[in-house]
Short mmCIF file of C-alpha atoms in Angstrom, two decimals:
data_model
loop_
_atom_site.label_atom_id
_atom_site.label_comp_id
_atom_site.label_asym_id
_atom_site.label_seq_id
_atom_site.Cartn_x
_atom_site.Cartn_y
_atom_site.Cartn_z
CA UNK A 1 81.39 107.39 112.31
CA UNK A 2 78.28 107.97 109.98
CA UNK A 3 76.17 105.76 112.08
CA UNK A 4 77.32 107.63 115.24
CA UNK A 5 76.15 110.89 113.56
CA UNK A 6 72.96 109.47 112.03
CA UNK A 7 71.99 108.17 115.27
CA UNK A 8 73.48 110.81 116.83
CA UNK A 9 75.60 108.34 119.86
CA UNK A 10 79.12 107.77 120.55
CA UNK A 11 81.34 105.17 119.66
CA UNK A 12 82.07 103.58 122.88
CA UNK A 13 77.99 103.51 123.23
CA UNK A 14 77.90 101.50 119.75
CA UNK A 15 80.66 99.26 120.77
CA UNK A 16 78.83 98.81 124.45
CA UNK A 17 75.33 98.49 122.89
CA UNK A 18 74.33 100.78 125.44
CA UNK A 19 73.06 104.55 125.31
CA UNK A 20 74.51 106.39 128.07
CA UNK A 21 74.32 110.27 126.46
CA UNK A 22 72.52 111.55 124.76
CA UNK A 23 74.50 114.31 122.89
CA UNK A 24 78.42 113.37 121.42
CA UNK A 25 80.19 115.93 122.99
CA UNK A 26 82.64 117.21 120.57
CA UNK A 27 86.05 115.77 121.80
CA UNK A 28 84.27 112.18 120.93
CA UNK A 29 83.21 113.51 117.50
CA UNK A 30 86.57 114.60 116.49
CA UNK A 31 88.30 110.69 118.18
CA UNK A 32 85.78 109.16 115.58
CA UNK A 33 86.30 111.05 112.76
CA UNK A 34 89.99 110.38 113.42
CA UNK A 35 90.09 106.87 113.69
CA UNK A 36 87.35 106.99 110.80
CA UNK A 37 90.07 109.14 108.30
CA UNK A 38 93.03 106.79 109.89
CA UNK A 39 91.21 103.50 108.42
CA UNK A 40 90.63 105.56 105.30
CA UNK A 41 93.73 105.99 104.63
CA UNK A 42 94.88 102.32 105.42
CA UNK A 43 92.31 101.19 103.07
CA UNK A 44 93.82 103.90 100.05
CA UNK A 45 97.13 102.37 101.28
CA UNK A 46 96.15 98.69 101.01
CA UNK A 47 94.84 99.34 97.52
CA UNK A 48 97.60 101.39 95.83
CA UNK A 49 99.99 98.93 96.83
CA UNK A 50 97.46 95.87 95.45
CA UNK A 51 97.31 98.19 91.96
CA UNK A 52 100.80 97.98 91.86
CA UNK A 53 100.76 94.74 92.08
CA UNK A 54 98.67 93.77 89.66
CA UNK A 55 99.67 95.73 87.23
CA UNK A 56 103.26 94.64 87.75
CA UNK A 57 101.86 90.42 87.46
CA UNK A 58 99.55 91.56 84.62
CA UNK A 59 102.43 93.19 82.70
CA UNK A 60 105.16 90.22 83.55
CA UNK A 61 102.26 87.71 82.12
CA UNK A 62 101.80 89.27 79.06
CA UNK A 63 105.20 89.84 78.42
CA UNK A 64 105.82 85.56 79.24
CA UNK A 65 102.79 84.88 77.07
CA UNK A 66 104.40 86.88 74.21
CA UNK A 67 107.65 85.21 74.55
CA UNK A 68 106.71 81.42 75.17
CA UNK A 69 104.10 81.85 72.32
CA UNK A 70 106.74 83.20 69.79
CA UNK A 71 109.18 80.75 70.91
CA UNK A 72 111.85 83.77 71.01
CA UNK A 73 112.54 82.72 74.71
CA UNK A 74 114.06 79.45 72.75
CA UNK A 75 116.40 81.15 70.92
CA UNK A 76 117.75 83.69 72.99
CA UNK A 77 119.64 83.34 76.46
CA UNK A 78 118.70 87.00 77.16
CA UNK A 79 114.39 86.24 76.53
CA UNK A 80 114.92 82.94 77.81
CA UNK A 81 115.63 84.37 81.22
CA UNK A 82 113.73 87.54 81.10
CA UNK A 83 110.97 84.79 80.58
CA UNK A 84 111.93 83.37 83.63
CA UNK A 85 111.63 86.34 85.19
CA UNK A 86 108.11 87.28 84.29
CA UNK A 87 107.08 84.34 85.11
CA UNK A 88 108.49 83.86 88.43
CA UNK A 89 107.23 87.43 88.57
CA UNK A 90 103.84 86.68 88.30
CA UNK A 91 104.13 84.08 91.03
CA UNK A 92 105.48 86.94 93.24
CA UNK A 93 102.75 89.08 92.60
CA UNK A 94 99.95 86.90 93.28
CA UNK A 95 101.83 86.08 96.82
CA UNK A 96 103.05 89.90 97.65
CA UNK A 97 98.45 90.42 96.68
CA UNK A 98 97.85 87.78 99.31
CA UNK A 99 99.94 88.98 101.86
CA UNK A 100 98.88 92.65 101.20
CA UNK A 101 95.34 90.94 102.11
CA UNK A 102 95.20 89.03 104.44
CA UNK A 103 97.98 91.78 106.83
CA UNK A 104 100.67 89.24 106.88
CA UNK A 105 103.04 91.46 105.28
CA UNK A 106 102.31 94.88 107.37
CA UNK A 107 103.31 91.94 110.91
CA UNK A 108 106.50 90.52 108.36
CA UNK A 109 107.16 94.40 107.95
CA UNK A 110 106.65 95.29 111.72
CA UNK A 111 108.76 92.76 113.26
CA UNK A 112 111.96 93.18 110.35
CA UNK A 113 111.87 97.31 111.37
CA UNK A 114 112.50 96.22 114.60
CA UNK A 115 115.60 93.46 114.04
CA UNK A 116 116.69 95.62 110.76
CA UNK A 117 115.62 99.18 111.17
CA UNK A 118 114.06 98.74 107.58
CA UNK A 119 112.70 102.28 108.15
CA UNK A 120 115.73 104.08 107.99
CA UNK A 121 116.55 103.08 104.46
CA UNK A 122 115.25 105.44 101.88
CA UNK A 123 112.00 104.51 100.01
CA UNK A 124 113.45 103.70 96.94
CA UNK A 125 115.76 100.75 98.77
CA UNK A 126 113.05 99.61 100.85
CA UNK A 127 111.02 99.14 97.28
CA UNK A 128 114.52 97.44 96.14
CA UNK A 129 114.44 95.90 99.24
CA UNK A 130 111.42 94.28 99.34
CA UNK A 131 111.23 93.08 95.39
CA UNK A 132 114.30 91.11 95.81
CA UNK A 133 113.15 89.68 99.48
CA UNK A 134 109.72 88.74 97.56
CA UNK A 135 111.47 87.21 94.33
CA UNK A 136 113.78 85.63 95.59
CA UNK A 137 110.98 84.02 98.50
CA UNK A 138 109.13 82.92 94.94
CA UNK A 139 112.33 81.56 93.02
CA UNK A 140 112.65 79.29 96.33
CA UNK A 141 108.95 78.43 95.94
CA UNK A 142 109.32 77.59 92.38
CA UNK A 143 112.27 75.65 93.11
CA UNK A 144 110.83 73.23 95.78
CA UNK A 145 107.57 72.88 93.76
CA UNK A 146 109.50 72.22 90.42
CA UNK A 147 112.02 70.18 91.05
CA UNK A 148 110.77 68.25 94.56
CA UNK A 149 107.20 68.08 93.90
CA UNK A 150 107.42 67.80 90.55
CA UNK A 151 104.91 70.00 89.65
#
């Protein structure tokens, strides 16, 4: 959009490479700005949603850090699996950052509206939703790479 108004062209003449007007009527102008404030807000999207994310890993790694270094996971059933937790939390996390990323998730997302008409839920389930979908996806993870791998 800004280089279309800099050099004063339309979009499908930047896309073209070829100069066909010389004035953007206005109906162009206001397309491009559109798309322009559409990507904008995919972008803000993209990166609330990565925030949250690492502030949830960040959180569930100090919180295993404190507990494996104190030992009190050891001597507790409760810690001992709320250390589980933040740390198969933290494996979550860096998966749910990669697949905010790279798009996977918004395709996952797409095609599971369509077989489970995710959309109709209220936000708050989809959120519940979603967090058990993604932890338990990383408890199978840790699973197979613990106890087949042997890592």
């Amino acid at each position: 959009m800004d280089i279309a108004d800099y050099y004063d062209i339309s979009i499908p003449e930047i896309i073209s490479g070829e100069r066909k007007s010389e004035m953007m009527n206005e109906e162009e102008r206001k397309i491009a700005k559109t798309m322009s404030d559409y990507a904008t807000t995919e972008k803000e999207k993209i990166f609330k949603e990565m925030k949250l994310q690492s502030v949830m890993g960040v959180c569930a790694l100090v919180l295993y850090w404190i507990l494996h270094e104190t030992g009190a996971y050891m001597y507790n059933d409760v810690l001992g699996k709320l250390a589980g937790y933040c740390e198969t939390l933290v494996s979550v996390s860096v998966i749910m950052m990669a697949a905010f990323t790279t798009g996977s998730l918004s395709k996952v997302r797409s095609k599971s509206r369509k077989v489970f008409v995710f959309e109709n839920f209220p936000k708050p389930m989809q959120l519940v939703v979603t967090a058990v979908v993604a932890f338990g996806g990383a408890a199978v993870t840790k699973l197979v790479l613990v106890y087949f791998l042997g890592l």
